[in-house]
Short mmCIF file of C-alpha atoms in Angstrom, two decimals:
data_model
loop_
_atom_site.label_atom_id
_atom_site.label_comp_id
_atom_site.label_asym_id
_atom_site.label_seq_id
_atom_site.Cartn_x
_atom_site.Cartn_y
_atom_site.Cartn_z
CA UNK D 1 0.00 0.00 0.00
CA UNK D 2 1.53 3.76 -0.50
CA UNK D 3 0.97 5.93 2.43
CA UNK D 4 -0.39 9.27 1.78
CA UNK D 5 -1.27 11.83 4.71
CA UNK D 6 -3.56 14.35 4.64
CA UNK D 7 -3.08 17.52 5.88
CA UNK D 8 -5.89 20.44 5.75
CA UNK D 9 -4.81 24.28 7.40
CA UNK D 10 -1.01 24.74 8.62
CA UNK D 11 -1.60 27.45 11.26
CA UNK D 12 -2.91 28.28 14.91
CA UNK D 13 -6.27 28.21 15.86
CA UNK D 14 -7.36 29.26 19.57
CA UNK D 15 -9.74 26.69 19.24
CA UNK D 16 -9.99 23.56 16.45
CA UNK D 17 -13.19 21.87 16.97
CA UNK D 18 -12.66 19.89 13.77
CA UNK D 19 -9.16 18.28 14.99
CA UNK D 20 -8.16 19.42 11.32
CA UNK D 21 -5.67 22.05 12.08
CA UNK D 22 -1.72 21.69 12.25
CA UNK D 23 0.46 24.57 13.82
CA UNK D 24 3.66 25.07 11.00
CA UNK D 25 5.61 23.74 14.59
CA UNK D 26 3.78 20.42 14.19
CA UNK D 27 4.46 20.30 10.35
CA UNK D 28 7.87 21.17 10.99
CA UNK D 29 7.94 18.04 13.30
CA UNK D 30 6.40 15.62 10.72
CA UNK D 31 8.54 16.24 7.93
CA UNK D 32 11.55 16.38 9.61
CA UNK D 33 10.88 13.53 10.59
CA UNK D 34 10.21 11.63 8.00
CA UNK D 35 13.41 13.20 6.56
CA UNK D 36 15.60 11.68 9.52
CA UNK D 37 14.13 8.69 8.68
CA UNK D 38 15.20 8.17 4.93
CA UNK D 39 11.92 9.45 3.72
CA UNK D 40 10.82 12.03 0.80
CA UNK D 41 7.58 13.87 0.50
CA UNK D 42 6.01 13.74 -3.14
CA UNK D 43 3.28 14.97 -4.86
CA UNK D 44 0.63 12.33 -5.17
CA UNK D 45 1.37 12.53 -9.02
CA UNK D 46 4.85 11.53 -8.28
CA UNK D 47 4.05 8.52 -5.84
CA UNK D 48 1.41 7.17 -8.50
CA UNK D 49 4.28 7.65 -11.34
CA UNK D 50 6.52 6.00 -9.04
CA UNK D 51 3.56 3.59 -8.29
CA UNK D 52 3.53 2.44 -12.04
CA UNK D 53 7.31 1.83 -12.14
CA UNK D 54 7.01 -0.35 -9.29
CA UNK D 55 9.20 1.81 -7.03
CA UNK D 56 8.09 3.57 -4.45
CA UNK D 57 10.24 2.80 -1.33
CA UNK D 58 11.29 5.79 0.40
CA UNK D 59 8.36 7.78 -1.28
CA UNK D 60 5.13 9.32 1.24
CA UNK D 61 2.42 10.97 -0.32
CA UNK D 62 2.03 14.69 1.30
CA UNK D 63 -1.72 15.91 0.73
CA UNK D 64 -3.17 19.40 1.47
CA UNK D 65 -7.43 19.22 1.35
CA UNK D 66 -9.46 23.09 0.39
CA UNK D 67 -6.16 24.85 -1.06
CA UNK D 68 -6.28 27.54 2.12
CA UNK D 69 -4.00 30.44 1.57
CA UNK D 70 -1.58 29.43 4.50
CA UNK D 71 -0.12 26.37 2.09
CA UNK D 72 1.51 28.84 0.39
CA UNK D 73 2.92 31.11 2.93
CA UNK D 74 3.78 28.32 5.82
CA UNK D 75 3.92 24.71 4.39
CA UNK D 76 5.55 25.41 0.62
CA UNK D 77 8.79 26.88 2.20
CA UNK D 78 8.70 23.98 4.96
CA UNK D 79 8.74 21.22 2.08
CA UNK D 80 11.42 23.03 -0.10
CA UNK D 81 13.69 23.59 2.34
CA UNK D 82 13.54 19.18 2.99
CA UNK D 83 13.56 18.82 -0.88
CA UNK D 84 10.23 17.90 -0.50
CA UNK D 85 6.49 18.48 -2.88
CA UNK D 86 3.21 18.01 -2.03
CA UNK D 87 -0.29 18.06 -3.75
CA UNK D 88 -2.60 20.67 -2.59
CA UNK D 89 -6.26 20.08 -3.60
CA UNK D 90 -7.99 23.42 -3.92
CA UNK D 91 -12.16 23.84 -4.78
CA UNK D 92 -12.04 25.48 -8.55
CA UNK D 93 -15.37 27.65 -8.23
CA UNK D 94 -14.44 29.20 -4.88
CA UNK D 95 -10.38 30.32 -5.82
CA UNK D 96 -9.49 33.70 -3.61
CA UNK D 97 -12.80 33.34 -1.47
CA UNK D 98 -13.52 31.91 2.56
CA UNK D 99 -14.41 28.63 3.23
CA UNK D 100 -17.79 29.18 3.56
CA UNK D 101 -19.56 25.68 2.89
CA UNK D 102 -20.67 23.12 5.19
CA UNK D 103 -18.99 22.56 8.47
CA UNK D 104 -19.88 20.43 11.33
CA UNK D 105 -19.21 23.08 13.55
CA UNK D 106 -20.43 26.65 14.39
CA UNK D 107 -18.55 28.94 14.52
CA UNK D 108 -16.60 27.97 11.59
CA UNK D 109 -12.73 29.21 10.86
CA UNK D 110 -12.84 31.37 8.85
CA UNK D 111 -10.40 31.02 6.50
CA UNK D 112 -8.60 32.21 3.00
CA UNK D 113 -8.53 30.33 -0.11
CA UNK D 114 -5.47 30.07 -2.54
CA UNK D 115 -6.32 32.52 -5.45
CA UNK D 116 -5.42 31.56 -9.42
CA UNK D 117 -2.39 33.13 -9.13
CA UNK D 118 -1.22 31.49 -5.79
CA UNK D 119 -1.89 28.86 -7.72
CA UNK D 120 0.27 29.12 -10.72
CA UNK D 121 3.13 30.16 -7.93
CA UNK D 122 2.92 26.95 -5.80
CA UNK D 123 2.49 24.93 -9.62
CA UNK D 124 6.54 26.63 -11.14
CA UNK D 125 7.66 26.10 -7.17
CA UNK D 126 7.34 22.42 -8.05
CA UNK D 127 4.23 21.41 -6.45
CA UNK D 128 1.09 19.76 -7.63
CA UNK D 129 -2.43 21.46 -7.93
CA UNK D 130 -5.25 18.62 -7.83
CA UNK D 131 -9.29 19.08 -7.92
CA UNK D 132 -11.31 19.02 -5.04
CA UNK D 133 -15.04 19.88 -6.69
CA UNK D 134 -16.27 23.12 -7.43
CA UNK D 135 -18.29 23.89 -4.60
CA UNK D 136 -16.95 21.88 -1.87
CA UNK D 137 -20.00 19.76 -1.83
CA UNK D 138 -20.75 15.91 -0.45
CA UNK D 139 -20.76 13.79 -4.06
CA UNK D 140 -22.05 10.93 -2.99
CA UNK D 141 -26.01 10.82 -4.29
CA UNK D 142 -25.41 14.11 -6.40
CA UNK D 143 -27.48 14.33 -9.53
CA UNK D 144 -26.05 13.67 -12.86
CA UNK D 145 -25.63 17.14 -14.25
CA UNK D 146 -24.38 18.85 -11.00
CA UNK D 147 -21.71 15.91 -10.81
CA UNK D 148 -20.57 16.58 -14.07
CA UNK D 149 -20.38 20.07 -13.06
CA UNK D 150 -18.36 19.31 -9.99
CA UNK D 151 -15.51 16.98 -11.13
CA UNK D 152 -15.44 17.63 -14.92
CA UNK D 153 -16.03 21.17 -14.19
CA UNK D 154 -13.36 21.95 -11.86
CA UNK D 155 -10.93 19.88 -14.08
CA UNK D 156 -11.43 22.30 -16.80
CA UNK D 157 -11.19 24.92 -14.30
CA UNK D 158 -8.10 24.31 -12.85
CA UNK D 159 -6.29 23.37 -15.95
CA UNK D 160 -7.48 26.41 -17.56
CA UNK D 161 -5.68 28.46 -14.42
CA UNK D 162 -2.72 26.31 -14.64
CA UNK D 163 -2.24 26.03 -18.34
CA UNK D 164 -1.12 22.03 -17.82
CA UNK D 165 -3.73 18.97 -17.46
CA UNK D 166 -4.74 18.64 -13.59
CA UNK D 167 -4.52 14.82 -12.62
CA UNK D 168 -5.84 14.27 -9.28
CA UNK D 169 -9.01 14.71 -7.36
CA UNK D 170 -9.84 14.48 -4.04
CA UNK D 171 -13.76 13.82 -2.82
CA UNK D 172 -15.23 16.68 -0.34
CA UNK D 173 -15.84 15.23 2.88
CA UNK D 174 -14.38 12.06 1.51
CA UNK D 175 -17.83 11.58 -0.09
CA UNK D 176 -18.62 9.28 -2.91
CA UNK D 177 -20.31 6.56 -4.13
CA UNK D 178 -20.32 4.15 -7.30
CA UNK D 179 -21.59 7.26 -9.60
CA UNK D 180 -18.39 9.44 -8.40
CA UNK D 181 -16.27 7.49 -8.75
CA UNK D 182 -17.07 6.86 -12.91
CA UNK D 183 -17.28 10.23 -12.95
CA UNK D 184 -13.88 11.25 -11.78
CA UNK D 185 -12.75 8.23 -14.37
CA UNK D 186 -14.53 9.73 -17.20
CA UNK D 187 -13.47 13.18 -16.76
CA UNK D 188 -9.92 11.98 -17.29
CA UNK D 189 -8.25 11.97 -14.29
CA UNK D 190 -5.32 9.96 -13.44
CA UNK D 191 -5.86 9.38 -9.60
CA UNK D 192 -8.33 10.12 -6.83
CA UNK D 193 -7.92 10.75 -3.17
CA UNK D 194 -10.96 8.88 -0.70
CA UNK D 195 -11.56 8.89 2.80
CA UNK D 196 -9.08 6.49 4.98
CA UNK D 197 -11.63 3.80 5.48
CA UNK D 198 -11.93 2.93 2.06
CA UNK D 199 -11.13 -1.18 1.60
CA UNK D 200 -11.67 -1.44 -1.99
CA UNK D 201 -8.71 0.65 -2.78
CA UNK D 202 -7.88 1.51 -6.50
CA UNK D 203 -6.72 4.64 -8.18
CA UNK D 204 -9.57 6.46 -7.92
CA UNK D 205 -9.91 6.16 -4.03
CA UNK D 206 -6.66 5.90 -2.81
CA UNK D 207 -6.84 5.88 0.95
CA UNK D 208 -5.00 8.52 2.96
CA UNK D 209 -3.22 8.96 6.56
CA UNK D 210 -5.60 12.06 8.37
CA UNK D 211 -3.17 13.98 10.56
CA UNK D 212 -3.41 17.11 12.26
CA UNK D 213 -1.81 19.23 15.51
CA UNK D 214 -2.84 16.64 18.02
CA UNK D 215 -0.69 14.31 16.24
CA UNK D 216 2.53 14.72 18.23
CA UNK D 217 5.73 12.31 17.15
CA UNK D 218 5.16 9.27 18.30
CA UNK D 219 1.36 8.98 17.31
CA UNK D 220 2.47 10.59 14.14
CA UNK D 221 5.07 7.38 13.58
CA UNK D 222 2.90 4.71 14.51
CA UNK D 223 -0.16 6.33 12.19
CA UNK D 224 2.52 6.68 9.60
CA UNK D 225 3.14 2.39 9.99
CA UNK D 226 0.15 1.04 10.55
CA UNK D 227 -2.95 3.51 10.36
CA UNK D 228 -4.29 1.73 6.73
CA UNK D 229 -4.05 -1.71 7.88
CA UNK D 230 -5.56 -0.75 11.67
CA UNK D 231 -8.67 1.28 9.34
CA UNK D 232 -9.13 -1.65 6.83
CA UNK D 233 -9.41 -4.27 9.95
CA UNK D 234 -11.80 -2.08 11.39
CA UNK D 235 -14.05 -1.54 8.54
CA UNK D 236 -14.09 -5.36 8.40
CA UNK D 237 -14.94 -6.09 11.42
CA UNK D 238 -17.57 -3.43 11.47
CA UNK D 239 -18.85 -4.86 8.46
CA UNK D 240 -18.80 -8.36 10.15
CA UNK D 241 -20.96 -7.09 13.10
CA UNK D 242 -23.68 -6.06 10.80
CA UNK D 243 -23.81 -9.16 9.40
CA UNK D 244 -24.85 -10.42 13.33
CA UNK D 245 -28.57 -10.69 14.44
CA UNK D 246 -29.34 -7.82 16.94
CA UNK D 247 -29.01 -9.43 19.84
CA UNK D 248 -25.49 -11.38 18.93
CA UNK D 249 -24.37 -7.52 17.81
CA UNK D 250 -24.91 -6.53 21.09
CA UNK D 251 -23.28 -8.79 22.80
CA UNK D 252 -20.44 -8.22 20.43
CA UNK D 253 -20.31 -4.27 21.06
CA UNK D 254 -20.64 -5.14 24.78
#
C-alpha cells in the first residue's frame, strides 16, 4: 500500500473543533521527521508515477485538502527547504474566497482560499495542484448534471488556471459513491484521493493517513506504519458485526 497523509490548514487556531488544524511547529515536526528517517515527500502525481514503475520505497504521499492560503505562505517553504512536494487540492469555483460551505461546527474558521495566481506560484515552485469539486460539496447521491459540473467542471477549471492537465481529485468530505467514482474516471483523471476507510482501494480512491496538531511524534510514527491496515481491519470487522442478528451484535459491542 503507499501511504499518503492528509493535511488540511497549517496554522494556529485558539480553538480547532474539527481536529483538522496543524500549527507550521507540528508540520515542521512531521517532515523532519520523516526526513531523519530516509523518507521524501512527493506529490501524489509523483508517488502514482513511481507507483507504475514499481518503485516507491522511500516515497510518502504529502496531501493538502481546500487549497487555504496558509499552504503557500507556511507549508511550501517547509517542504522546499527538505527537498520535499506536495499536492494541494484546492475547490475550482471558490479560488481567492472563505471557506464558507458546510462545516460540522459553528462557529466555523474562517479562513482564505489560494487565489489563481497562488496557484500558478505553488504549480513553477514544483508542487502539484489537484481538484477538489467546485463547490466543496458531499458527491455521494449528487445528480447527474451537477456531478458533471463538480468533477469535470473543476478539471477544466483548474487546468485552464494552470495552463497544464490537472490529474488528481480528491472527494469533499471524503464523499462518494459508485456514480463518483465513474465520474472522476470519465473526466480523465489519473488518480483520486478517498476517505481512509476505504477497503476497496484503486486509483480512484486511494486511501489517505488524516493527521493534524494533536498528532505529536510518536502517534504521528505509529499512524505513519500502521494507520491503513488498523482502518481496513476495522471496517471489516464493522462490516462483520452487521452481518450479526441484533441481539449477537450486542453482545459483540458489549
Amino acid at each position: 500500500w503507499h501511504r499518503i497523509l492528509l493535511y488540511h490548514s497549517i496554522g494556529r487556531l485558539t480553538e480547532d473543533p474539527t481536529k483538522q488544524f496543524t500549527s507550521p511547529e507540528r508540520f515542521q515536526e512531521h517532515m523532519s521527521y520523516l526526513k531523519r528517517r530516509g523518507l521524501r515527500g512527493v506529490s501524489v502525481r509523483e508517488l502514482h508515477q513511481a507507483a507504475v514503475a514499481g518503485d516507491v520505497k522511500g516515497l510518502v504521499g504529502i496531501t493538502f485538502d481546500d487549497g487555504y492560503k496558509d499552504f503557500l505562505q507556511v507549508a511550501v517553504p517547509t517542504l522546499e527547504d527538505l527537498g520535499f512536494s506536495a499536492t494541494v487540492f484546492a475547490v475550482g469555483g471558490m479560488l481567492g474566497r472563505e471557506n464558507d460551505w458546510e462545516h460540522d461546527y459553528t462557529p466555523r474558521p474562517r479562513l482564505k482560499l489560494l487565489e489563481a495566481e497562488d496557484l500558478r506560484e505553488v504549480s513553477r515552485r514544483g508542487m502539484e495542484v489537484g481538484a477538489h469539486g467546485m463547490s466543496h460539496v458531499k458527491l455521494a447521491s449528487l445528480g447527474p448534471e451537477q456531478l458533471e459540473e463538480e468533477v469535470m467542471g473543476s478539471r477544466r477549471l483548474l487546468s485552464d488556471v494552470l495552463g497544464e492537465d490537472v490529474e488528481g481529485f480528491a472527494y469533499p468530505y471524503g464523499s462518494f459513491d459508485a456514480s463518483a467514482l465513474e465520474a472522476v474516471r470519465r473526466a480523465g483523471y489519473t488518480y483520486a484521493c478517498a476517505a481512509p476507510s476505504q477497503v476497496d482501494w484503486n486509483q480512484y480512491a486511494l486511501p489517505r493517513i488524516p493527521v493534524a496538531n494533536n498528532d505529536h511524534l510518536l502517534r504521528f510514527a505509529v499512524k505513519l506504519a500502521i494507520y491503513q491496515q488498523y482502518s481496513a481491519a476495522k471496517k471489516s470487522i464493522r462490516i462483520a458485526l452487521s452481518r450479526l442478528s441484533p441481539v449477537r451484535r450486542v453482545l459483540a459491542d458489549a
